[in-house]
Amino acid sequence: MLYLIGLGLGDAKDITVKGLEVVRRCSRVYLEAYTSILTVGKEVLEEFYGRKLILADREEVEQEADNILKDADTSDVAFLVVGDPFGATTHSDLILRATKRGISYQVIHNASIMSAVGCCGLQRNIICGKKIQDSEFLNLHGSFYTDLRIQLPLDGVASIDFLDSFQMDFGNKAHW
């Protein structure tokens, strides 16, 4: 069986009890390391979970998914995702591929930035293009989702300097 397991938002202990039980019994455990920023190192997760993790970058997940799905019809394989597994369309694609191969799957959800953003007083509105400029002009607040389209360091941990390089510029005002 293929398990897609959300890790939550902040540290190794944010995984659910159910998720941790599954991780500890799987034959292979992959850590998706490109759609979200991991706030702790891979080694910290390995120590807490008691398992070695296999880093899965964009190419591995999108172009070589067969490696992840190999033997998942006869043994348990975990695919760990920062936040919730359905925070990126790539993870839905992995489920579609598993289904085509007759591989059962289970999703273990967890908190994600899409739900946690409410603690900041922001609404979950998906806006783009002209709407972003209109929102800025009207001094409105909202959320903006984008594909980073960058290769994070192998451990998936991004520094503040790295994040600062992605400031958005609307006209003459820089926003972060």
Short mmCIF file of N, CA, C and O in Angstrom, two decimals, residues 2 4 34 58 60-66 69 79 85-86 88-100:
data_model
loop_
_atom_site.label_atom_id
_atom_site.label_comp_id
_atom_site.label_asym_id
_atom_site.label_seq_id
_atom_site.Cartn_x
_atom_site.Cartn_y
_atom_site.Cartn_z
N LEU A 2 0.42 2.28 -0.68
CA LEU A 2 1.09 3.57 -0.69
C LEU A 2 0.39 4.47 0.32
O LEU A 2 -0.83 4.62 0.29
N LEU A 4 0.30 8.35 1.75
CA LEU A 4 0.70 9.76 1.65
C LEU A 4 0.42 10.37 3.01
O LEU A 4 -0.74 10.39 3.46
N TYR A 34 10.41 19.29 -2.20
CA TYR A 34 10.47 20.43 -3.12
C TYR A 34 9.21 21.29 -3.17
O TYR A 34 9.27 22.43 -3.59
N ARG A 58 11.88 16.93 -7.19
CA ARG A 58 10.88 17.09 -8.25
C ARG A 58 11.02 16.02 -9.34
O ARG A 58 10.04 15.40 -9.75
N GLU A 60 12.40 13.04 -9.21
CA GLU A 60 12.04 11.71 -8.70
C GLU A 60 10.52 11.53 -8.67
O GLU A 60 10.01 10.51 -9.09
N VAL A 61 9.80 12.53 -8.17
CA VAL A 61 8.36 12.40 -8.01
C VAL A 61 7.62 12.51 -9.34
O VAL A 61 6.69 11.74 -9.60
N GLU A 62 8.03 13.43 -10.19
CA GLU A 62 7.28 13.68 -11.41
C GLU A 62 7.73 12.81 -12.58
O GLU A 62 6.91 12.42 -13.40
N GLN A 63 9.02 12.53 -12.68
CA GLN A 63 9.52 11.79 -13.84
C GLN A 63 9.84 10.33 -13.54
O GLN A 63 9.87 9.51 -14.45
N GLU A 64 10.11 10.02 -12.28
CA GLU A 64 10.52 8.66 -11.91
C GLU A 64 9.63 8.09 -10.81
O GLU A 64 10.10 7.39 -9.91
N ALA A 65 8.34 8.38 -10.89
CA ALA A 65 7.40 7.93 -9.86
C ALA A 65 7.36 6.41 -9.72
O ALA A 65 7.04 5.88 -8.66
N ASP A 66 7.72 5.71 -10.79
CA ASP A 66 7.73 4.24 -10.73
C ASP A 66 8.67 3.73 -9.64
O ASP A 66 8.42 2.68 -9.04
N LEU A 69 6.67 3.88 -6.48
CA LEU A 69 5.58 2.91 -6.48
C LEU A 69 6.04 1.45 -6.54
O LEU A 69 5.25 0.54 -6.29
N PHE A 79 5.07 8.08 1.72
CA PHE A 79 5.49 9.29 1.01
C PHE A 79 5.11 10.47 1.92
O PHE A 79 3.94 10.77 2.10
N PRO A 85 -0.84 16.31 2.42
CA PRO A 85 -0.49 15.72 1.12
C PRO A 85 -1.13 16.37 -0.10
O PRO A 85 -0.60 16.29 -1.18
N PHE A 86 -2.29 17.01 0.07
CA PHE A 86 -2.94 17.60 -1.09
C PHE A 86 -2.65 19.08 -1.25
O PHE A 86 -3.42 19.81 -1.87
N ALA A 88 -0.25 20.09 -3.07
CA ALA A 88 0.33 20.21 -4.42
C ALA A 88 -0.29 19.17 -5.34
O ALA A 88 -0.57 18.05 -4.92
N THR A 89 -0.50 19.54 -6.58
CA THR A 89 -1.13 18.63 -7.55
C THR A 89 -0.26 17.41 -7.85
O THR A 89 -0.77 16.36 -8.22
N THR A 90 1.03 17.53 -7.66
CA THR A 90 1.95 16.41 -7.89
C THR A 90 1.54 15.20 -7.06
O THR A 90 1.64 14.06 -7.51
N HIS A 91 1.07 15.45 -5.85
CA HIS A 91 0.71 14.35 -4.97
C HIS A 91 -0.55 13.65 -5.46
O HIS A 91 -0.68 12.43 -5.33
N SER A 92 -1.48 14.40 -6.03
CA SER A 92 -2.67 13.79 -6.64
C SER A 92 -2.26 12.91 -7.81
O SER A 92 -2.83 11.84 -8.03
N ASP A 93 -1.29 13.37 -8.57
CA ASP A 93 -0.80 12.60 -9.71
C ASP A 93 -0.21 11.27 -9.25
O ASP A 93 -0.40 10.24 -9.90
N LEU A 94 0.48 11.28 -8.13
CA LEU A 94 1.06 10.04 -7.61
C LEU A 94 -0.04 9.04 -7.27
O LEU A 94 0.08 7.84 -7.55
N ILE A 95 -1.15 9.51 -6.72
CA ILE A 95 -2.29 8.65 -6.42
C ILE A 95 -2.90 8.09 -7.71
O ILE A 95 -3.24 6.91 -7.79
N LEU A 96 -3.02 8.93 -8.73
CA LEU A 96 -3.56 8.46 -10.01
C LEU A 96 -2.68 7.37 -10.61
O LEU A 96 -3.17 6.36 -11.13
N ARG A 97 -1.36 7.56 -10.52
CA ARG A 97 -0.43 6.55 -11.04
C ARG A 97 -0.55 5.24 -10.26
O ARG A 97 -0.51 4.15 -10.84
N ALA A 98 -0.69 5.35 -8.94
CA ALA A 98 -0.84 4.15 -8.11
C ALA A 98 -2.13 3.42 -8.47
O ALA A 98 -2.13 2.18 -8.63
N THR A 99 -3.21 4.16 -8.63
CA THR A 99 -4.50 3.57 -8.97
C THR A 99 -4.44 2.83 -10.31
O THR A 99 -4.95 1.72 -10.44
N LYS A 100 -3.77 3.44 -11.29
CA LYS A 100 -3.63 2.80 -12.61
C LYS A 100 -2.89 1.47 -12.50
O LYS A 100 -3.12 0.55 -13.29
#
